[in-house]
Structures are given as C-alpha cells and as structure tokens.
Amino acid sequence: MKKDEILNASRKEHRNKDLAEMEVVYQAGSHASRVGALVCCLLSLLSSVLAHTMIYSSWVIYFSIIATQWLVRFIKMKRKSDLVLTVLFFVLSILAFVGFVSHLLEVRI
C-alpha cells in the first residue's frame, strides 16, 4: 500500500479525524471528567461547611476517575510513579466509599 492509501484507510477508520483532532477530543473528555468530579467534591465540601453533613458519593466518584486515569497511564507507559498514584487514589476511593456506607448506615438507624 502507498502512503496515501494508508492515510485514507486510517481516516475512514477514524471517521476522517486526524491524529491531532482525536488527541484534542481525548484531552477534552479527560479534562471534562476531572472538572465535573471536582465540582461535585467542592459541592460536597460546601454542604459539609453549611449543613454540617458530609456527602461522600462525589468523593468516591472523583477518586475512582483519577485512579482509573493513572492506571491507564501506568498500563501504557509502565512508570512506577504512575502505579504509586494509582494505588493512592484507589485507597482514597475505598476510604471514601467506606465513609459513604457508614454515613448511610447512620442515617438509616
């Protein structure tokens, strides 16, 4: 196959998007998920201060998103620092989940 044929086949496969456009779409999605989850966490902190109650569910979501992103980086690049951050955020996600469940049990009683 010639270079032009390969490029055309690749564009058809990726719906005529070039690599730069696909990277921008990926980055936008990555940033959007982080910003959305961070806003949830800020609302949780605000409710904690104003209503004296902690909303843990947003923290579970936030830390699981971040842990997943670092895990994907580790799988692709095999850097130990990425693995350390994956474990850290995974542990924080579990702790937030435990807090969420314990809060649900307190409200139920």
JSON list of C-alpha atoms in Angstrom, two decimals:
[
{"chain": "A", "resi": 1, "resn": "MET", "atom": "CA", "xyz": [0.00, 0.00, 0.00]},
{"chain": "A", "resi": 2, "resn": "LYS", "atom": "CA", "xyz": [1.11, 3.51, -0.71]},
{"chain": "A", "resi": 3, "resn": "LYS", "atom": "CA", "xyz": [1.31, 6.19, 1.94]},
{"chain": "A", "resi": 4, "resn": "ASP", "atom": "CA", "xyz": [-1.83, 7.96, 0.63]},
{"chain": "A", "resi": 5, "resn": "GLU", "atom": "CA", "xyz": [-3.81, 4.73, 0.67]},
{"chain": "A", "resi": 6, "resn": "ILE", "atom": "CA", "xyz": [-2.78, 4.06, 4.27]},
{"chain": "A", "resi": 7, "resn": "LEU", "atom": "CA", "xyz": [-3.76, 7.59, 5.31]},
{"chain": "A", "resi": 8, "resn": "ASN", "atom": "CA", "xyz": [-7.11, 7.30, 3.57]},
{"chain": "A", "resi": 9, "resn": "ALA", "atom": "CA", "xyz": [-7.82, 3.94, 5.19]},
{"chain": "A", "resi": 10, "resn": "SER", "atom": "CA", "xyz": [-6.88, 5.35, 8.59]},
{"chain": "A", "resi": 11, "resn": "ARG", "atom": "CA", "xyz": [-9.12, 8.39, 8.11]},
{"chain": "A", "resi": 12, "resn": "LYS", "atom": "CA", "xyz": [-12.05, 6.19, 7.10]},
{"chain": "A", "resi": 13, "resn": "GLU", "atom": "CA", "xyz": [-11.48, 4.05, 10.15]},
{"chain": "A", "resi": 14, "resn": "HIS", "atom": "CA", "xyz": [-11.41, 7.09, 12.44]},
{"chain": "A", "resi": 15, "resn": "ARG", "atom": "CA", "xyz": [-14.26, 8.92, 10.69]},
{"chain": "A", "resi": 16, "resn": "ASN", "atom": "CA", "xyz": [-11.97, 11.30, 8.82]},
{"chain": "A", "resi": 17, "resn": "LYS", "atom": "CA", "xyz": [-10.39, 12.62, 12.01]},
{"chain": "A", "resi": 18, "resn": "ASP", "atom": "CA", "xyz": [-6.70, 13.17, 12.03]},
{"chain": "A", "resi": 19, "resn": "LEU", "atom": "CA", "xyz": [-4.48, 12.32, 14.98]},
{"chain": "A", "resi": 20, "resn": "ALA", "atom": "CA", "xyz": [-4.36, 15.88, 16.33]},
{"chain": "A", "resi": 21, "resn": "GLU", "atom": "CA", "xyz": [-8.16, 16.15, 16.37]},
{"chain": "A", "resi": 22, "resn": "MET", "atom": "CA", "xyz": [-8.51, 12.79, 18.11]},
{"chain": "A", "resi": 23, "resn": "GLU", "atom": "CA", "xyz": [-5.98, 13.89, 20.74]},
{"chain": "A", "resi": 24, "resn": "VAL", "atom": "CA", "xyz": [-7.92, 17.12, 21.35]},
{"chain": "A", "resi": 25, "resn": "VAL", "atom": "CA", "xyz": [-11.16, 15.16, 21.77]},
{"chain": "A", "resi": 26, "resn": "TYR", "atom": "CA", "xyz": [-9.45, 12.79, 24.22]},
{"chain": "A", "resi": 27, "resn": "GLN", "atom": "CA", "xyz": [-7.95, 15.67, 26.23]},
{"chain": "A", "resi": 28, "resn": "ALA", "atom": "CA", "xyz": [-11.30, 17.47, 26.35]},
{"chain": "A", "resi": 29, "resn": "GLY", "atom": "CA", "xyz": [-13.01, 14.37, 27.71]},
{"chain": "A", "resi": 30, "resn": "SER", "atom": "CA", "xyz": [-10.28, 13.83, 30.25]},
{"chain": "A", "resi": 31, "resn": "HIS", "atom": "CA", "xyz": [-10.44, 17.42, 31.49]},
{"chain": "A", "resi": 32, "resn": "ALA", "atom": "CA", "xyz": [-14.25, 17.43, 31.50]},
{"chain": "A", "resi": 33, "resn": "SER", "atom": "CA", "xyz": [-14.42, 14.35, 33.70]},
{"chain": "A", "resi": 34, "resn": "ARG", "atom": "CA", "xyz": [-11.93, 15.80, 36.15]},
{"chain": "A", "resi": 35, "resn": "VAL", "atom": "CA", "xyz": [-13.64, 19.20, 36.30]},
{"chain": "A", "resi": 36, "resn": "GLY", "atom": "CA", "xyz": [-17.08, 17.63, 36.71]},
{"chain": "A", "resi": 37, "resn": "ALA", "atom": "CA", "xyz": [-15.91, 15.37, 39.51]},
{"chain": "A", "resi": 38, "resn": "LEU", "atom": "CA", "xyz": [-14.04, 18.23, 41.19]},
{"chain": "A", "resi": 39, "resn": "VAL", "atom": "CA", "xyz": [-17.19, 20.38, 41.12]},
{"chain": "A", "resi": 40, "resn": "CYS", "atom": "CA", "xyz": [-19.05, 17.54, 42.85]},
{"chain": "A", "resi": 41, "resn": "CYS", "atom": "CA", "xyz": [-16.36, 17.45, 45.53]},
{"chain": "A", "resi": 42, "resn": "LEU", "atom": "CA", "xyz": [-16.50, 21.22, 46.01]},
{"chain": "A", "resi": 43, "resn": "LEU", "atom": "CA", "xyz": [-20.26, 21.00, 46.45]},
{"chain": "A", "resi": 44, "resn": "SER", "atom": "CA", "xyz": [-19.68, 18.25, 48.99]},
{"chain": "A", "resi": 45, "resn": "LEU", "atom": "CA", "xyz": [-17.29, 20.48, 50.93]},
{"chain": "A", "resi": 46, "resn": "LEU", "atom": "CA", "xyz": [-19.73, 23.38, 50.75]},
{"chain": "A", "resi": 47, "resn": "SER", "atom": "CA", "xyz": [-22.54, 21.22, 52.11]},
{"chain": "A", "resi": 48, "resn": "SER", "atom": "CA", "xyz": [-20.19, 19.98, 54.81]},
{"chain": "A", "resi": 49, "resn": "VAL", "atom": "CA", "xyz": [-19.48, 23.52, 55.95]},
{"chain": "A", "resi": 50, "resn": "LEU", "atom": "CA", "xyz": [-23.01, 24.89, 55.61]},
{"chain": "A", "resi": 51, "resn": "ALA", "atom": "CA", "xyz": [-25.15, 21.90, 56.60]},
{"chain": "A", "resi": 52, "resn": "HIS", "atom": "CA", "xyz": [-22.64, 20.08, 58.81]},
{"chain": "A", "resi": 53, "resn": "THR", "atom": "CA", "xyz": [-23.02, 16.88, 56.83]},
{"chain": "A", "resi": 54, "resn": "MET", "atom": "CA", "xyz": [-20.54, 15.22, 54.51]},
{"chain": "A", "resi": 55, "resn": "ILE", "atom": "CA", "xyz": [-21.54, 13.89, 51.09]},
{"chain": "A", "resi": 56, "resn": "TYR", "atom": "CA", "xyz": [-19.15, 11.03, 50.32]},
{"chain": "A", "resi": 57, "resn": "SER", "atom": "CA", "xyz": [-20.52, 9.82, 46.99]},
{"chain": "A", "resi": 58, "resn": "SER", "atom": "CA", "xyz": [-18.88, 12.60, 44.98]},
{"chain": "A", "resi": 59, "resn": "TRP", "atom": "CA", "xyz": [-15.51, 11.80, 46.54]},
{"chain": "A", "resi": 60, "resn": "VAL", "atom": "CA", "xyz": [-15.88, 8.13, 45.59]},
{"chain": "A", "resi": 61, "resn": "ILE", "atom": "CA", "xyz": [-16.58, 9.15, 42.00]},
{"chain": "A", "resi": 62, "resn": "TYR", "atom": "CA", "xyz": [-13.73, 11.68, 41.89]},
{"chain": "A", "resi": 63, "resn": "PHE", "atom": "CA", "xyz": [-11.07, 9.38, 43.29]},
{"chain": "A", "resi": 64, "resn": "SER", "atom": "CA", "xyz": [-12.18, 6.45, 41.12]},
{"chain": "A", "resi": 65, "resn": "ILE", "atom": "CA", "xyz": [-11.94, 8.62, 37.97]},
{"chain": "A", "resi": 66, "resn": "ILE", "atom": "CA", "xyz": [-8.46, 9.81, 38.90]},
{"chain": "A", "resi": 67, "resn": "ALA", "atom": "CA", "xyz": [-7.33, 6.29, 39.86]},
{"chain": "A", "resi": 68, "resn": "THR", "atom": "CA", "xyz": [-8.56, 4.93, 36.54]},
{"chain": "A", "resi": 69, "resn": "GLN", "atom": "CA", "xyz": [-6.73, 7.62, 34.58]},
{"chain": "A", "resi": 70, "resn": "TRP", "atom": "CA", "xyz": [-3.46, 6.91, 36.42]},
{"chain": "A", "resi": 71, "resn": "LEU", "atom": "CA", "xyz": [-3.97, 3.16, 35.90]},
{"chain": "A", "resi": 72, "resn": "VAL", "atom": "CA", "xyz": [-4.33, 3.66, 32.15]},
{"chain": "A", "resi": 73, "resn": "ARG", "atom": "CA", "xyz": [-1.14, 5.75, 32.16]},
{"chain": "A", "resi": 74, "resn": "PHE", "atom": "CA", "xyz": [0.67, 3.02, 34.07]},
{"chain": "A", "resi": 75, "resn": "ILE", "atom": "CA", "xyz": [-0.52, 0.33, 31.66]},
{"chain": "A", "resi": 76, "resn": "LYS", "atom": "CA", "xyz": [0.63, 2.36, 28.66]},
{"chain": "A", "resi": 77, "resn": "MET", "atom": "CA", "xyz": [3.94, 3.73, 29.99]},
{"chain": "A", "resi": 78, "resn": "LYS", "atom": "CA", "xyz": [4.93, 1.26, 32.76]},
{"chain": "A", "resi": 79, "resn": "ARG", "atom": "CA", "xyz": [6.18, 4.01, 35.11]},
{"chain": "A", "resi": 80, "resn": "LYS", "atom": "CA", "xyz": [6.30, 3.09, 38.80]},
{"chain": "A", "resi": 81, "resn": "SER", "atom": "CA", "xyz": [5.26, 6.61, 39.82]},
{"chain": "A", "resi": 82, "resn": "ASP", "atom": "CA", "xyz": [2.01, 6.13, 37.91]},
{"chain": "A", "resi": 83, "resn": "LEU", "atom": "CA", "xyz": [1.39, 2.87, 39.76]},
{"chain": "A", "resi": 84, "resn": "VAL", "atom": "CA", "xyz": [2.02, 4.56, 43.11]},
{"chain": "A", "resi": 85, "resn": "LEU", "atom": "CA", "xyz": [-0.51, 7.28, 42.29]},
{"chain": "A", "resi": 86, "resn": "THR", "atom": "CA", "xyz": [-2.99, 4.65, 41.08]},
{"chain": "A", "resi": 87, "resn": "VAL", "atom": "CA", "xyz": [-2.76, 2.81, 44.40]},
{"chain": "A", "resi": 88, "resn": "LEU", "atom": "CA", "xyz": [-3.00, 6.07, 46.36]},
{"chain": "A", "resi": 89, "resn": "PHE", "atom": "CA", "xyz": [-6.16, 7.22, 44.60]},
{"chain": "A", "resi": 90, "resn": "PHE", "atom": "CA", "xyz": [-7.63, 3.71, 44.75]},
{"chain": "A", "resi": 91, "resn": "VAL", "atom": "CA", "xyz": [-7.13, 3.65, 48.53]},
{"chain": "A", "resi": 92, "resn": "LEU", "atom": "CA", "xyz": [-8.69, 7.12, 48.83]},
{"chain": "A", "resi": 93, "resn": "SER", "atom": "CA", "xyz": [-11.62, 5.89, 46.75]},
{"chain": "A", "resi": 94, "resn": "ILE", "atom": "CA", "xyz": [-12.10, 2.91, 49.06]},
{"chain": "A", "resi": 95, "resn": "LEU", "atom": "CA", "xyz": [-11.91, 5.12, 52.15]},
{"chain": "A", "resi": 96, "resn": "ALA", "atom": "CA", "xyz": [-14.49, 7.49, 50.67]},
{"chain": "A", "resi": 97, "resn": "PHE", "atom": "CA", "xyz": [-16.70, 4.51, 49.87]},
{"chain": "A", "resi": 98, "resn": "VAL", "atom": "CA", "xyz": [-16.40, 3.24, 53.44]},
{"chain": "A", "resi": 99, "resn": "GLY", "atom": "CA", "xyz": [-17.34, 6.71, 54.69]},
{"chain": "A", "resi": 100, "resn": "PHE", "atom": "CA", "xyz": [-20.28, 6.75, 52.29]},
{"chain": "A", "resi": 101, "resn": "VAL", "atom": "CA", "xyz": [-21.56, 3.37, 53.51]},
{"chain": "A", "resi": 102, "resn": "SER", "atom": "CA", "xyz": [-21.07, 4.24, 57.18]},
{"chain": "A", "resi": 103, "resn": "HIS", "atom": "CA", "xyz": [-22.94, 7.51, 56.64]},
{"chain": "A", "resi": 104, "resn": "LEU", "atom": "CA", "xyz": [-25.80, 5.61, 55.01]},
{"chain": "A", "resi": 105, "resn": "LEU", "atom": "CA", "xyz": [-25.93, 3.21, 57.95]},
{"chain": "A", "resi": 106, "resn": "GLU", "atom": "CA", "xyz": [-26.02, 6.12, 60.44]},
{"chain": "A", "resi": 107, "resn": "VAL", "atom": "CA", "xyz": [-28.89, 7.78, 58.60]},
{"chain": "A", "resi": 108, "resn": "ARG", "atom": "CA", "xyz": [-30.80, 4.51, 58.42]},
{"chain": "A", "resi": 109, "resn": "ILE", "atom": "CA", "xyz": [-30.67, 3.89, 62.19]}
]
